Amino acid sequence: MHSPRLVPLLEQFDFACERLTGRLAGPVVDSGDGTPTAVGPMTDEEYFWEPVPGCWSVRRRSAGPGARATALSGHPAGEWGRDSAPYPHPSPPPFTTIAWRLTHLAEMLTLRADHTPSGGRTLTRDDYRVSGDAATAVAAFEQGAAAWRQVLVKADDAALDTVGYCTYPHGSDAEEPFVDIVWWVNQEVLHHGAEIALLRDLFRGRRD
């Protein structure tokens, strides 16, 4: 049984994931006041839409990285990769597409779940297959969120207070108590979810 301290964070995570999945796949999404709002499933055109020049996105490996990116992250044998560059990243930061943001979230959740006692602590970005279409990307996000949630429901007070309970290699996880990482993951889902929702609104507004 998970720690009672985790209850508000778990409820926040569940609601953030539910709203984002509904916003992407439909048929309705909770507008925040309990009123269901109709929404259609995201199309591949929206997934890849670049609203400004020089976006970072998901690309076929055969096409190479986009502007100011130096590599395509993800499984080297996969057909698709996500624009990336080593630290320090380009400044100002490139604008990122829904494809970039959604695959980033799905990868982050999947890898973080693996780098806990519930996983093998072995997965790297080179093991992750980046999704090349909207439906697969939504499913990958749902799978990553489910894997992370399974970690959360097993976390007791001792786990929450353990520094390095999660050893995800692309953050400060190994140096932080697990409860701080849980909070941070919630913020990632919340802020990227809001960005993705806004991009869907802008795409629809462009056509209207």
PDB file of N, CA and C in Angstrom, residues 21-82:
ATOM      1  N   THR A  21      -4.742  12.723 -21.958  1.00  0.00           N
ATOM      2  CA  THR A  21      -5.174  11.644 -22.852  1.00  0.00           C
ATOM      3  C   THR A  21      -6.512  11.981 -23.508  1.00  0.00           C
ATOM      4  N   GLY A  22      -7.447  12.525 -22.722  1.00  0.00           N
ATOM      5  CA  GLY A  22      -8.729  12.927 -23.293  1.00  0.00           C
ATOM      6  C   GLY A  22      -8.571  14.026 -24.320  1.00  0.00           C
ATOM      7  N   ARG A  23      -7.655  14.962 -24.045  1.00  0.00           N
ATOM      8  CA  ARG A  23      -7.421  16.085 -24.969  1.00  0.00           C
ATOM      9  C   ARG A  23      -6.825  15.609 -26.282  1.00  0.00           C
ATOM     10  N   LEU A  24      -6.118  14.490 -26.241  1.00  0.00           N
ATOM     11  CA  LEU A  24      -5.460  13.971 -27.437  1.00  0.00           C
ATOM     12  C   LEU A  24      -6.312  12.979 -28.209  1.00  0.00           C
ATOM     13  N   ALA A  25      -7.077  12.166 -27.479  1.00  0.00           N
ATOM     14  CA  ALA A  25      -7.766  11.053 -28.125  1.00  0.00           C
ATOM     15  C   ALA A  25      -9.271  11.194 -28.166  1.00  0.00           C
ATOM     16  N   GLY A  26      -9.852  12.080 -27.305  1.00  0.00           N
ATOM     17  CA  GLY A  26     -11.292  12.233 -27.278  1.00  0.00           C
ATOM     18  C   GLY A  26     -11.978  10.985 -26.713  1.00  0.00           C
ATOM     19  N   PRO A  27     -13.284  10.872 -26.848  1.00  0.00           N
ATOM     20  CA  PRO A  27     -14.162  11.787 -27.591  1.00  0.00           C
ATOM     21  C   PRO A  27     -14.524  13.063 -26.822  1.00  0.00           C
ATOM     22  N   VAL A  28     -14.255  13.051 -25.493  1.00  0.00           N
ATOM     23  CA  VAL A  28     -14.517  14.244 -24.700  1.00  0.00           C
ATOM     24  C   VAL A  28     -13.360  14.458 -23.734  1.00  0.00           C
ATOM     25  N   VAL A  29     -13.268  15.690 -23.222  1.00  0.00           N
ATOM     26  CA  VAL A  29     -12.285  16.008 -22.190  1.00  0.00           C
ATOM     27  C   VAL A  29     -12.985  16.845 -21.134  1.00  0.00           C
ATOM     28  N   ASP A  30     -12.571  16.655 -19.880  1.00  0.00           N
ATOM     29  CA  ASP A  30     -13.107  17.468 -18.790  1.00  0.00           C
ATOM     30  C   ASP A  30     -12.509  18.858 -18.897  1.00  0.00           C
ATOM     31  N   SER A  31     -13.352  19.855 -19.046  1.00  0.00           N
ATOM     32  CA  SER A  31     -12.863  21.221 -19.229  1.00  0.00           C
ATOM     33  C   SER A  31     -12.309  21.822 -17.945  1.00  0.00           C
ATOM     34  N   GLY A  32     -12.461  21.115 -16.830  1.00  0.00           N
ATOM     35  CA  GLY A  32     -11.972  21.608 -15.552  1.00  0.00           C
ATOM     36  C   GLY A  32     -13.085  21.947 -14.588  1.00  0.00           C
ATOM     37  N   ASP A  33     -14.307  22.081 -15.111  1.00  0.00           N
ATOM     38  CA  ASP A  33     -15.442  22.381 -14.247  1.00  0.00           C
ATOM     39  C   ASP A  33     -16.461  21.247 -14.243  1.00  0.00           C
ATOM     40  N   GLY A  34     -15.995  20.079 -14.711  1.00  0.00           N
ATOM     41  CA  GLY A  34     -16.885  18.930 -14.738  1.00  0.00           C
ATOM     42  C   GLY A  34     -17.738  18.838 -15.988  1.00  0.00           C
ATOM     43  N   THR A  35     -17.594  19.792 -16.896  1.00  0.00           N
ATOM     44  CA  THR A  35     -18.377  19.798 -18.128  1.00  0.00           C
ATOM     45  C   THR A  35     -17.610  19.089 -19.241  1.00  0.00           C
ATOM     46  N   PRO A  36     -18.150  18.019 -19.817  1.00  0.00           N
ATOM     47  CA  PRO A  36     -17.441  17.340 -20.903  1.00  0.00           C
ATOM     48  C   PRO A  36     -17.446  18.172 -22.184  1.00  0.00           C
ATOM     49  N   THR A  37     -16.276  18.337 -22.766  1.00  0.00           N
ATOM     50  CA  THR A  37     -16.133  19.085 -24.009  1.00  0.00           C
ATOM     51  C   THR A  37     -15.720  18.125 -25.114  1.00  0.00           C
ATOM     52  N   ALA A  38     -16.452  18.132 -26.217  1.00  0.00           N
ATOM     53  CA  ALA A  38     -16.150  17.228 -27.323  1.00  0.00           C
ATOM     54  C   ALA A  38     -14.802  17.572 -27.937  1.00  0.00           C
ATOM     55  N   VAL A  39     -14.027  16.553 -28.250  1.00  0.00           N
ATOM     56  CA  VAL A  39     -12.729  16.755 -28.908  1.00  0.00           C
ATOM     57  C   VAL A  39     -12.433  15.533 -29.766  1.00  0.00           C
ATOM     58  N   GLY A  40     -11.947  15.784 -30.970  1.00  0.00           N
ATOM     59  CA  GLY A  40     -11.612  14.693 -31.866  1.00  0.00           C
ATOM     60  C   GLY A  40     -10.209  14.173 -31.618  1.00  0.00           C
ATOM     61  N   PRO A  41      -9.905  12.968 -32.058  1.00  0.00           N
ATOM     62  CA  PRO A  41      -8.557  12.434 -31.899  1.00  0.00           C
ATOM     63  C   PRO A  41      -7.543  13.241 -32.702  1.00  0.00           C
ATOM     64  N   MET A  42      -6.353  13.366 -32.163  1.00  0.00           N
ATOM     65  CA  MET A  42      -5.295  14.108 -32.843  1.00  0.00           C
ATOM     66  C   MET A  42      -4.898  13.394 -34.144  1.00  0.00           C
ATOM     67  N   THR A  43      -4.700  14.178 -35.169  1.00  0.00           N
ATOM     68  CA  THR A  43      -4.271  13.641 -36.459  1.00  0.00           C
ATOM     69  C   THR A  43      -2.751  13.665 -36.565  1.00  0.00           C
ATOM     70  N   ASP A  44      -2.242  12.926 -37.527  1.00  0.00           N
ATOM     71  CA  ASP A  44      -0.803  12.960 -37.773  1.00  0.00           C
ATOM     72  C   ASP A  44      -0.356  14.344 -38.220  1.00  0.00           C
ATOM     73  N   GLU A  45      -1.235  15.048 -38.949  1.00  0.00           N
ATOM     74  CA  GLU A  45      -0.886  16.398 -39.389  1.00  0.00           C
ATOM     75  C   GLU A  45      -0.661  17.314 -38.188  1.00  0.00           C
ATOM     76  N   GLU A  46      -1.519  17.217 -37.183  1.00  0.00           N
ATOM     77  CA  GLU A  46      -1.337  18.005 -35.960  1.00  0.00           C
ATOM     78  C   GLU A  46      -0.075  17.574 -35.220  1.00  0.00           C
ATOM     79  N   TYR A  47       0.120  16.285 -35.121  1.00  0.00           N
ATOM     80  CA  TYR A  47       1.264  15.715 -34.401  1.00  0.00           C
ATOM     81  C   TYR A  47       2.581  16.309 -34.900  1.00  0.00           C
ATOM     82  N   PHE A  48       2.695  16.451 -36.213  1.00  0.00           N
ATOM     83  CA  PHE A  48       3.937  16.940 -36.808  1.00  0.00           C
ATOM     84  C   PHE A  48       3.928  18.438 -37.122  1.00  0.00           C
ATOM     85  N   TRP A  49       2.829  19.127 -36.858  1.00  0.00           N
ATOM     86  CA  TRP A  49       2.705  20.527 -37.251  1.00  0.00           C
ATOM     87  C   TRP A  49       3.822  21.374 -36.651  1.00  0.00           C
ATOM     88  N   GLU A  50       4.471  22.160 -37.533  1.00  0.00           N
ATOM     89  CA  GLU A  50       5.527  23.085 -37.102  1.00  0.00           C
ATOM     90  C   GLU A  50       5.013  24.503 -37.273  1.00  0.00           C
ATOM     91  N   PRO A  51       4.550  25.146 -36.187  1.00  0.00           N
ATOM     92  CA  PRO A  51       3.916  26.460 -36.302  1.00  0.00           C
ATOM     93  C   PRO A  51       4.880  27.600 -36.592  1.00  0.00           C
ATOM     94  N   VAL A  52       6.163  27.396 -36.363  1.00  0.00           N
ATOM     95  CA  VAL A  52       7.167  28.428 -36.637  1.00  0.00           C
ATOM     96  C   VAL A  52       8.371  27.769 -37.308  1.00  0.00           C
ATOM     97  N   PRO A  53       9.198  28.534 -37.992  1.00  0.00           N
ATOM     98  CA  PRO A  53      10.388  27.951 -38.602  1.00  0.00           C
ATOM     99  C   PRO A  53      11.362  27.434 -37.540  1.00  0.00           C
ATOM    100  N   GLY A  54      12.095  26.399 -37.892  1.00  0.00           N
ATOM    101  CA  GLY A  54      13.156  25.904 -37.031  1.00  0.00           C
ATOM    102  C   GLY A  54      12.708  25.083 -35.842  1.00  0.00           C
ATOM    103  N   CYS A  55      11.507  24.490 -35.919  1.00  0.00           N
ATOM    104  CA  CYS A  55      11.024  23.665 -34.810  1.00  0.00           C
ATOM    105  C   CYS A  55      11.886  22.412 -34.619  1.00  0.00           C
ATOM    106  N   TRP A  56      11.945  21.951 -33.392  1.00  0.00           N
ATOM    107  CA  TRP A  56      12.423  20.598 -33.120  1.00  0.00           C
ATOM    108  C   TRP A  56      11.222  19.675 -33.123  1.00  0.00           C
ATOM    109  N   SER A  57      11.407  18.479 -33.704  1.00  0.00           N
ATOM    110  CA  SER A  57      10.281  17.574 -33.870  1.00  0.00           C
ATOM    111  C   SER A  57      10.777  16.133 -33.872  1.00  0.00           C
ATOM    112  N   VAL A  58       9.897  15.232 -34.272  1.00  0.00           N
ATOM    113  CA  VAL A  58      10.211  13.832 -34.527  1.00  0.00           C
ATOM    114  C   VAL A  58      10.382  13.681 -36.028  1.00  0.00           C
ATOM    115  N   ARG A  59      11.466  13.020 -36.426  1.00  0.00           N
ATOM    116  CA  ARG A  59      11.784  12.935 -37.861  1.00  0.00           C
ATOM    117  C   ARG A  59      12.237  11.529 -38.229  1.00  0.00           C
ATOM    118  N   ARG A  60      12.057  11.209 -39.507  1.00  0.00           N
ATOM    119  CA  ARG A  60      12.623   9.959 -40.008  1.00  0.00           C
ATOM    120  C   ARG A  60      14.147  10.045 -39.934  1.00  0.00           C
ATOM    121  N   ARG A  61      14.758   8.973 -39.532  1.00  0.00           N
ATOM    122  CA  ARG A  61      16.222   8.972 -39.434  1.00  0.00           C
ATOM    123  C   ARG A  61      16.880   9.229 -40.787  1.00  0.00           C
ATOM    124  N   SER A  62      16.205   8.800 -41.834  1.00  0.00           N
ATOM    125  CA  SER A  62      16.768   9.000 -43.169  1.00  0.00           C
ATOM    126  C   SER A  62      16.845  10.481 -43.535  1.00  0.00           C
ATOM    127  N   ALA A  63      16.013  11.330 -42.867  1.00  0.00           N
ATOM    128  CA  ALA A  63      16.005  12.766 -43.158  1.00  0.00           C
ATOM    129  C   ALA A  63      17.031  13.529 -42.336  1.00  0.00           C
ATOM    130  N   GLY A  64      17.511  12.931 -41.248  1.00  0.00           N
ATOM    131  CA  GLY A  64      18.484  13.604 -40.393  1.00  0.00           C
ATOM    132  C   GLY A  64      17.822  14.597 -39.457  1.00  0.00           C
ATOM    133  N   PRO A  65      18.582  15.152 -38.525  1.00  0.00           N
ATOM    134  CA  PRO A  65      18.036  16.098 -37.551  1.00  0.00           C
ATOM    135  C   PRO A  65      17.645  17.425 -38.176  1.00  0.00           C
ATOM    136  N   GLY A  66      16.782  18.160 -37.460  1.00  0.00           N
ATOM    137  CA  GLY A  66      16.324  19.457 -37.923  1.00  0.00           C
ATOM    138  C   GLY A  66      17.288  20.572 -37.562  1.00  0.00           C
ATOM    139  N   ALA A  67      16.818  21.807 -37.750  1.00  0.00           N
ATOM    140  CA  ALA A  67      17.647  22.994 -37.533  1.00  0.00           C
ATOM    141  C   ALA A  67      18.158  23.048 -36.093  1.00  0.00           C
ATOM    142  N   ARG A  68      19.438  23.296 -35.940  1.00  0.00           N
ATOM    143  CA  ARG A  68      20.140  23.441 -34.662  1.00  0.00           C
ATOM    144  C   ARG A  68      20.186  22.163 -33.835  1.00  0.00           C
ATOM    145  N   ALA A  69      19.619  21.072 -34.328  1.00  0.00           N
ATOM    146  CA  ALA A  69      19.757  19.770 -33.675  1.00  0.00           C
ATOM    147  C   ALA A  69      20.992  19.079 -34.252  1.00  0.00           C
ATOM    148  N   THR A  70      21.626  18.270 -33.438  1.00  0.00           N
ATOM    149  CA  THR A  70      22.830  17.566 -33.895  1.00  0.00           C
ATOM    150  C   THR A  70      22.618  16.063 -33.996  1.00  0.00           C
ATOM    151  N   ALA A  71      21.495  15.572 -33.486  1.00  0.00           N
ATOM    152  CA  ALA A  71      21.241  14.131 -33.501  1.00  0.00           C
ATOM    153  C   ALA A  71      19.749  13.883 -33.391  1.00  0.00           C
ATOM    154  N   LEU A  72      19.360  12.643 -33.667  1.00  0.00           N
ATOM    155  CA  LEU A  72      17.991  12.179 -33.444  1.00  0.00           C
ATOM    156  C   LEU A  72      18.059  11.121 -32.343  1.00  0.00           C
ATOM    157  N   SER A  73      17.465  11.431 -31.181  1.00  0.00           N
ATOM    158  CA  SER A  73      17.513  10.493 -30.062  1.00  0.00           C
ATOM    159  C   SER A  73      16.495   9.385 -30.273  1.00  0.00           C
ATOM    160  N   GLY A  74      16.679   8.291 -29.538  1.00  0.00           N
ATOM    161  CA  GLY A  74      15.808   7.141 -29.670  1.00  0.00           C
ATOM    162  C   GLY A  74      16.590   5.932 -30.145  1.00  0.00           C
ATOM    163  N   HIS A  75      15.894   4.818 -30.295  1.00  0.00           N
ATOM    164  CA  HIS A  75      16.533   3.570 -30.701  1.00  0.00           C
ATOM    165  C   HIS A  75      17.201   3.750 -32.065  1.00  0.00           C
ATOM    166  N   PRO A  76      18.494   3.480 -32.159  1.00  0.00           N
ATOM    167  CA  PRO A  76      19.198   3.707 -33.436  1.00  0.00           C
ATOM    168  C   PRO A  76      18.625   2.918 -34.600  1.00  0.00           C
ATOM    169  N   ALA A  77      18.004   1.772 -34.301  1.00  0.00           N
ATOM    170  CA  ALA A  77      17.430   0.959 -35.372  1.00  0.00           C
ATOM    171  C   ALA A  77      15.991   1.343 -35.685  1.00  0.00           C
ATOM    172  N   GLY A  78      15.435   2.276 -34.917  1.00  0.00           N
ATOM    173  CA  GLY A  78      14.072   2.713 -35.173  1.00  0.00           C
ATOM    174  C   GLY A  78      14.004   3.621 -36.384  1.00  0.00           C
ATOM    175  N   GLU A  79      12.828   3.686 -37.006  1.00  0.00           N
ATOM    176  CA  GLU A  79      12.653   4.521 -38.192  1.00  0.00           C
ATOM    177  C   GLU A  79      12.639   6.002 -37.846  1.00  0.00           C
ATOM    178  N   TRP A  80      12.249   6.328 -36.595  1.00  0.00           N
ATOM    179  CA  TRP A  80      12.045   7.709 -36.187  1.00  0.00           C
ATOM    180  C   TRP A  80      12.958   8.079 -35.024  1.00  0.00           C
ATOM    181  N   GLY A  81      13.278   9.375 -34.941  1.00  0.00           N
ATOM    182  CA  GLY A  81      14.045   9.894 -33.810  1.00  0.00           C
ATOM    183  C   GLY A  81      13.568  11.291 -33.468  1.00  0.00           C
ATOM    184  N   ARG A  82      13.956  11.769 -32.297  1.00  0.00           N
ATOM    185  CA  ARG A  82      13.543  13.102 -31.826  1.00  0.00           C
ATOM    186  C   ARG A  82      14.743  14.034 -31.845  1.00  0.00           C
TER     187      ARG A  82
END
